[in-house]
mmCIF file of C-alpha atoms in Angstrom:
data_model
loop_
_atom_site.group_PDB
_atom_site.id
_atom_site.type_symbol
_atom_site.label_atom_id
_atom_site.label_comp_id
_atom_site.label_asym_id
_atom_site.label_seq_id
_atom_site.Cartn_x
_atom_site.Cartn_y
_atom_site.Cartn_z
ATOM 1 C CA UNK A 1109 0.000 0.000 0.000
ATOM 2 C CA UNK A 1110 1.021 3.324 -0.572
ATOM 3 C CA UNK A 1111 2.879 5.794 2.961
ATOM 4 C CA UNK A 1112 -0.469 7.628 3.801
ATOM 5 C CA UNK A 1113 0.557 11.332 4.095
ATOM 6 C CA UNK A 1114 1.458 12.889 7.171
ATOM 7 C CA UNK A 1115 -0.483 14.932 9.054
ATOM 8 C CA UNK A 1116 2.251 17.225 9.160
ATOM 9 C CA UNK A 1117 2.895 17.644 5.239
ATOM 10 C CA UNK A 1118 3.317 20.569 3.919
ATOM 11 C CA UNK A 1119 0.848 21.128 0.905
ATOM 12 C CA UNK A 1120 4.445 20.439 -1.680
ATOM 13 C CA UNK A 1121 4.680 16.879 -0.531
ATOM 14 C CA UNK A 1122 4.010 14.267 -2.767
ATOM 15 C CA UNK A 1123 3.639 10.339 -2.760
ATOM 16 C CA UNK A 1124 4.945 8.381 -5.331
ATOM 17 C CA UNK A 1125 3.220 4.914 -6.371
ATOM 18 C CA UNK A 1126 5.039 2.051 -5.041
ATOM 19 C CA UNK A 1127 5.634 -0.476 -8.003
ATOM 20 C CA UNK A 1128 3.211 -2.816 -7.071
ATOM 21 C CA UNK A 1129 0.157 -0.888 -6.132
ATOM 22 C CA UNK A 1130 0.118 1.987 -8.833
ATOM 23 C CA UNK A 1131 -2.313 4.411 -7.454
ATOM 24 C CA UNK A 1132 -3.479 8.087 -7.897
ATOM 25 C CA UNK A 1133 -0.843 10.391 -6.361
ATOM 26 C CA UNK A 1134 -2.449 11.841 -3.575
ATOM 27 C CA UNK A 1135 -1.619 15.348 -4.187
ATOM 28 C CA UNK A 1136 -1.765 15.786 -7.826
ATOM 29 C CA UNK A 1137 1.806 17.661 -9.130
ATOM 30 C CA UNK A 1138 0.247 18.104 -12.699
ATOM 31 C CA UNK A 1139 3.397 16.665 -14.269
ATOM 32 C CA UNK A 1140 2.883 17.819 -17.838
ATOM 33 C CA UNK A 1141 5.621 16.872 -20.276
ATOM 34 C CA UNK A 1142 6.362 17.691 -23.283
ATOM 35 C CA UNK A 1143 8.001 14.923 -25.292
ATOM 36 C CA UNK A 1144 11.282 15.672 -27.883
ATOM 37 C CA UNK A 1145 11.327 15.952 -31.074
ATOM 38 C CA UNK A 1146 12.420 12.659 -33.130
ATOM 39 C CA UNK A 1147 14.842 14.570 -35.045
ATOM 40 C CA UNK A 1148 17.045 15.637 -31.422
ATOM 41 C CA UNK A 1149 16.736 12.501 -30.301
ATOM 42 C CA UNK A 1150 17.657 10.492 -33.481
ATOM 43 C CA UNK A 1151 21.110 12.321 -32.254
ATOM 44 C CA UNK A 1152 21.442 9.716 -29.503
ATOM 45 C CA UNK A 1153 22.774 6.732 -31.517
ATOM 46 C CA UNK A 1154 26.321 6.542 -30.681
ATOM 47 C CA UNK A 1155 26.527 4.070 -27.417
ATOM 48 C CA UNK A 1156 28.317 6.107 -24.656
ATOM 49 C CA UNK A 1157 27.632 9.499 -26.273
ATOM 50 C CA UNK A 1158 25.893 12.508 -23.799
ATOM 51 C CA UNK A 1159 23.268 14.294 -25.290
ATOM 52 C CA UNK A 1160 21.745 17.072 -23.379
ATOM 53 C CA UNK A 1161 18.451 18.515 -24.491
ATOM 54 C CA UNK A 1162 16.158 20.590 -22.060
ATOM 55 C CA UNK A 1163 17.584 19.316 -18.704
ATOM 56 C CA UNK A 1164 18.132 15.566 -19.662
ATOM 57 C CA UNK A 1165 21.558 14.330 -19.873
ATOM 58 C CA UNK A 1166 21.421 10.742 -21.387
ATOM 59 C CA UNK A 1167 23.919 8.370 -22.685
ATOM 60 C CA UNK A 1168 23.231 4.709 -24.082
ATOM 61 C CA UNK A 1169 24.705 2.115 -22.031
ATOM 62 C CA UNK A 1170 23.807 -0.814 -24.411
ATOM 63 C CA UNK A 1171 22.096 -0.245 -27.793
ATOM 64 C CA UNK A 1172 18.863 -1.772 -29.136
ATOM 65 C CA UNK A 1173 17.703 -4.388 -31.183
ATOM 66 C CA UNK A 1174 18.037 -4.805 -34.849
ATOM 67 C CA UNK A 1175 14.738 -4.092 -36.660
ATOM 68 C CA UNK A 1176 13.234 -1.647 -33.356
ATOM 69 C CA UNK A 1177 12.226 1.845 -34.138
ATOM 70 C CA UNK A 1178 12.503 4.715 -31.461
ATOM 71 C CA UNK A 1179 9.966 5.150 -29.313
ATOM 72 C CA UNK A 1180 7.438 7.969 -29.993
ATOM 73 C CA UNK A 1181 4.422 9.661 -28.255
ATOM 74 C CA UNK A 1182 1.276 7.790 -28.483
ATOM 75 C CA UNK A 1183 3.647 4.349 -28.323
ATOM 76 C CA UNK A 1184 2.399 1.897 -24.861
ATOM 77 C CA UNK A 1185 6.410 0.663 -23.236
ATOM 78 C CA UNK A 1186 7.516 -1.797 -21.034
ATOM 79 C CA UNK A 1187 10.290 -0.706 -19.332
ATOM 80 C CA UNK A 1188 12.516 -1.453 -16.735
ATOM 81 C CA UNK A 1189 14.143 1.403 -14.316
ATOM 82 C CA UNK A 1190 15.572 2.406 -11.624
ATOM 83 C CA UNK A 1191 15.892 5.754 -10.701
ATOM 84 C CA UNK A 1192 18.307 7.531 -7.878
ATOM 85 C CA UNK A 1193 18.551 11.189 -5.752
ATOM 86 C CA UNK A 1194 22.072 11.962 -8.035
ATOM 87 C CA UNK A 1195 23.398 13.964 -4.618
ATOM 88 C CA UNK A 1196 23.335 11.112 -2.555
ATOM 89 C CA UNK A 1197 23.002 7.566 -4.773
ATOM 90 C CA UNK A 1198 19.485 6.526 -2.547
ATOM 91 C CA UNK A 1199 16.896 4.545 -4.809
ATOM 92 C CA UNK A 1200 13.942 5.868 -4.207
ATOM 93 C CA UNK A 1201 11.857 4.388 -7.047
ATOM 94 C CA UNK A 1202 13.046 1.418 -9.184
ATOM 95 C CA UNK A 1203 10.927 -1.807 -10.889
ATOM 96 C CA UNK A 1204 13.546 -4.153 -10.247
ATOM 97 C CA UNK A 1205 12.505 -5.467 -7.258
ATOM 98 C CA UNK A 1206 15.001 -7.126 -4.510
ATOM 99 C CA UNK A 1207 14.489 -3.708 -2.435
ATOM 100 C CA UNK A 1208 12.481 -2.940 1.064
ATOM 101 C CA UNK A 1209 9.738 -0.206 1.183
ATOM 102 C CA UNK A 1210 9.659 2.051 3.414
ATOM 103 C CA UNK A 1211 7.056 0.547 5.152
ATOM 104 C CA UNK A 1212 8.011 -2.931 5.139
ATOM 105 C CA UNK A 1213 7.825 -5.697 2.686
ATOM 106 C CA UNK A 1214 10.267 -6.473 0.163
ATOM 107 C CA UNK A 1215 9.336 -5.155 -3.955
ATOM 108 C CA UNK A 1216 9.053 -7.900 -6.351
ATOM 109 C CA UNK A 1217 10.580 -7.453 -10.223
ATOM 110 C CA UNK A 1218 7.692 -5.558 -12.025
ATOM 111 C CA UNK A 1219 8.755 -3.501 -15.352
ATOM 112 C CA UNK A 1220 5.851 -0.486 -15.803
ATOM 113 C CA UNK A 1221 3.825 -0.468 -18.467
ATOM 114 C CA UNK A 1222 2.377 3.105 -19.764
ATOM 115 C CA UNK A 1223 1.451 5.109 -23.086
ATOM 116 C CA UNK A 1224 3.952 7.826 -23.589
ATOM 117 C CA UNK A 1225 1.277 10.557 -23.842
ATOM 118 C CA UNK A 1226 1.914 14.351 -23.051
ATOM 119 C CA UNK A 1227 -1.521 14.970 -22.082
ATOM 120 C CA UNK A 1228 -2.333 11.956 -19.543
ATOM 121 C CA UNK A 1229 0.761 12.232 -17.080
ATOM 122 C CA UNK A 1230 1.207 8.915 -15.110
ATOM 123 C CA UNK A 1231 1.678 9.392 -11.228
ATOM 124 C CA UNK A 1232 5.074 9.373 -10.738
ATOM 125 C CA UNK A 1233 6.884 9.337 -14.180
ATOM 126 C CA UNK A 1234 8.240 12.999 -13.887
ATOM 127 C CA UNK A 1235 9.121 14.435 -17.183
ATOM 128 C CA UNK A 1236 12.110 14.243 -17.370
ATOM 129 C CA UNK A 1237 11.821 10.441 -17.869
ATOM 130 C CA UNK A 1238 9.181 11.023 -21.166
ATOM 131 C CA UNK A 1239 12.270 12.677 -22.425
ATOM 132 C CA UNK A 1240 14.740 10.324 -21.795
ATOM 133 C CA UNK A 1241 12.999 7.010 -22.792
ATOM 134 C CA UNK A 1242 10.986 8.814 -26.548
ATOM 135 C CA UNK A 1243 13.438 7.741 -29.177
ATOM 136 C CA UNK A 1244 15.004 4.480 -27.370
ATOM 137 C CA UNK A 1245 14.565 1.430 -28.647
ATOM 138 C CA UNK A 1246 13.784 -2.062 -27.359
ATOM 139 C CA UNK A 1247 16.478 -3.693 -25.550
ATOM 140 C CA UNK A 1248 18.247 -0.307 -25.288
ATOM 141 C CA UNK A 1249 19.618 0.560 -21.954
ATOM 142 C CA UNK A 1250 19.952 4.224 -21.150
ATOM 143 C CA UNK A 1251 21.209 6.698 -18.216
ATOM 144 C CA UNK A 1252 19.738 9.558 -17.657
ATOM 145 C CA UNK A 1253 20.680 12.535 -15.497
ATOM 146 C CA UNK A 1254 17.199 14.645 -14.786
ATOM 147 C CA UNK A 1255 17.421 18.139 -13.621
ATOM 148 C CA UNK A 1256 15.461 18.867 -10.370
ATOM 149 C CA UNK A 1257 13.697 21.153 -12.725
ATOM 150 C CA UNK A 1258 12.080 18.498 -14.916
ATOM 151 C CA UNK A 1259 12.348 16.361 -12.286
ATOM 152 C CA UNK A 1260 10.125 16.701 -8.852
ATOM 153 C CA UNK A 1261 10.816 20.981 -8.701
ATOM 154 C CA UNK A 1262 10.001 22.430 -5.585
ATOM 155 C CA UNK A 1263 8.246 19.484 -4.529
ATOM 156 C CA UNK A 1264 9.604 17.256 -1.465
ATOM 157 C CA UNK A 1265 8.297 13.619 -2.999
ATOM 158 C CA UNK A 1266 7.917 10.398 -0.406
ATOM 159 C CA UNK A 1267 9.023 7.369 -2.538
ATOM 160 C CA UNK A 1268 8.422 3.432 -2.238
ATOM 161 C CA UNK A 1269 12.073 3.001 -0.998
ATOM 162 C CA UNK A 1270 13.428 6.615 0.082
ATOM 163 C CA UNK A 1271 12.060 10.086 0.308
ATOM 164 C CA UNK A 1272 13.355 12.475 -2.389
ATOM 165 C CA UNK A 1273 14.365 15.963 -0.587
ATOM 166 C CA UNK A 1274 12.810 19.113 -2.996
ATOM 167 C CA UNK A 1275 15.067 20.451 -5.713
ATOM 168 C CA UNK A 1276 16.699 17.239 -6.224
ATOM 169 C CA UNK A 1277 18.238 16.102 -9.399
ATOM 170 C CA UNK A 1278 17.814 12.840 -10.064
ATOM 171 C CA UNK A 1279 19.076 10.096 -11.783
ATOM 172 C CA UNK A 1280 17.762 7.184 -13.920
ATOM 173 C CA UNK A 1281 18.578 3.850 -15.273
ATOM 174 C CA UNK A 1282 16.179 2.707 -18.192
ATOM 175 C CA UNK A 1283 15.797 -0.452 -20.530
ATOM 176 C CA UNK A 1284 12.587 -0.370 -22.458
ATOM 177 C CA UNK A 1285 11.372 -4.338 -22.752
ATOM 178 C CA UNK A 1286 8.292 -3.774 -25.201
ATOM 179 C CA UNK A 1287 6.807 -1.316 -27.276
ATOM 180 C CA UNK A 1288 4.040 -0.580 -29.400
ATOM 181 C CA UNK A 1289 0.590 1.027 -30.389
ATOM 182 C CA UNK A 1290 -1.702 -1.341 -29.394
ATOM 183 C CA UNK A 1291 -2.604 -1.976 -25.834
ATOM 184 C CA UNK A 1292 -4.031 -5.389 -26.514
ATOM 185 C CA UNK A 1293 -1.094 -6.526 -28.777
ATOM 186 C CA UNK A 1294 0.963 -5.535 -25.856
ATOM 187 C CA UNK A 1295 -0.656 -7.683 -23.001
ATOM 188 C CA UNK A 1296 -0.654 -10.295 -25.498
ATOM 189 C CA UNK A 1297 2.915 -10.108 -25.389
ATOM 190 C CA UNK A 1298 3.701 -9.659 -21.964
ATOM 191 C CA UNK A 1299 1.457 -11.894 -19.937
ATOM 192 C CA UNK A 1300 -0.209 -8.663 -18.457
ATOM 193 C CA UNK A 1301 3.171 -8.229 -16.893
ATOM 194 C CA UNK A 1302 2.527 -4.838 -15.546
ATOM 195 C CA UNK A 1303 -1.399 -4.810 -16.682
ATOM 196 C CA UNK A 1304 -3.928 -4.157 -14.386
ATOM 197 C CA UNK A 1305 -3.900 -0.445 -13.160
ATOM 198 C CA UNK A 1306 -4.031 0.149 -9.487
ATOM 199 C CA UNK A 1307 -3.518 -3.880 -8.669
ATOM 200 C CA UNK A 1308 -0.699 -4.004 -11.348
ATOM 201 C CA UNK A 1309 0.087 -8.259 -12.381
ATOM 202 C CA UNK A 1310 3.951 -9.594 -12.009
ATOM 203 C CA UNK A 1311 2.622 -12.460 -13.738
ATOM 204 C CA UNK A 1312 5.156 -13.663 -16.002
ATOM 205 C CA UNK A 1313 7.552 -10.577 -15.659
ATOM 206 C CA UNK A 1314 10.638 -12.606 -14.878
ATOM 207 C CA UNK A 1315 10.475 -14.322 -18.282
ATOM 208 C CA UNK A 1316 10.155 -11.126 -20.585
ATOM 209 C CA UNK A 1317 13.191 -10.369 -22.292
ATOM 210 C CA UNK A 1318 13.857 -7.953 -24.968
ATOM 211 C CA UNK A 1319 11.676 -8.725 -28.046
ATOM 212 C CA UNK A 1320 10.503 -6.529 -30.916
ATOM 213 C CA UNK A 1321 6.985 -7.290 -31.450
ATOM 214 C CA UNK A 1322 5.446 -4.903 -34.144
#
């Protein structure tokens, strides 16, 4: 379940879904992104090569698949991540599981599936993270360094695993898993790994592997 808020937050605090139980973020941040342009991020094809565009730093850590296209608005991913407070190294969010919430219980392995859509924000995927992930493609493993800015901002965020102080830049680790247009085609291929909304499924997540379906 997700930390209830305090009684004592201040009206900037946020809560950030744990991985298992994606729910509403109790105080809405109204993290809308806009998502880069194809051509900037067609730029990022050389493994190990730091491109900076509006705040994002990323680099490619291990490139994609043969045959995948970059990822575009509109397209439903399955990624993996893990993302870190850059200052001090803490995980504060991550789908990899292995990890103890904050209020007890250990996270199982659950990649996150969600549209990359401008206009419907999900809870917890700052912008920052649109940015970094539209033009990867499957299998491809990216770092990304996320300004505070296009990160969390002002806000002081409580996370499944740490709490995220405000103005803190943060860092990510991403491998997208499966991507495509349609939803249904998607479940298909990932045993609703990740399906299900607020009660999201870790059926058959430890078997997906990198696979271009469409």
């Amino acid at each position: 379940s997700l930390l209830p808020p305090s009684s004592s937050s201040s009206s900037s605090e946020i809560i950030i879904p744990q991985a298992h139980r994606r729910r509403n973020v109790f105080k809405s941040v109204g993290l809308l992104t806009s998502l880069m342009p194809m051509a900037i991020l067609n730029a990022r094809k050389a493994a190990g090569a730091d491109v900076d565009v509006g705040g994002v730093t990323v680099s490619t850590i291990k490139d994609g698949l043969e045959g995948s296209r970059g990822a575009q608005a509109g397209d439903w991913v399955l990624i993996s991540y893990q993302g870190k407070i850059k200052a001090t190294g803490q995980v504060f969010d991550s789908t990899r599981g292995g990890l103890t919430y904050m209020n007890g219980g250990v996270a199982e392995y659950q990649p996150r599936l969600f549209q990359l859509n401008a206009k419907n924000p999900q809870p917890g995927i700052v912008s920052g993270l649109y940015k970094a992930i539209e033009g990867m493609k499957v299998g491809e493993i990216r770092k990304a360094d996320i300004s505070a800015a296009e990160g969390y901002g002002d806000m002081a965020v409580v996370g499944p695993f740490a709490e995220v102080p405000a103005r803190s830049d943060l860092e990510y680790e991403i491998q997208i898993l499966r991507m495509g247009r349609d939803i249904q085609r998607m479940l298909r291929a990932t045993s609703r790994c990740g399906a299900g909304g607020q009660a999201a499924q870790t059926s058959g997540c430890r078997d997906i592997e990198p696979l271009v379906t469409e």
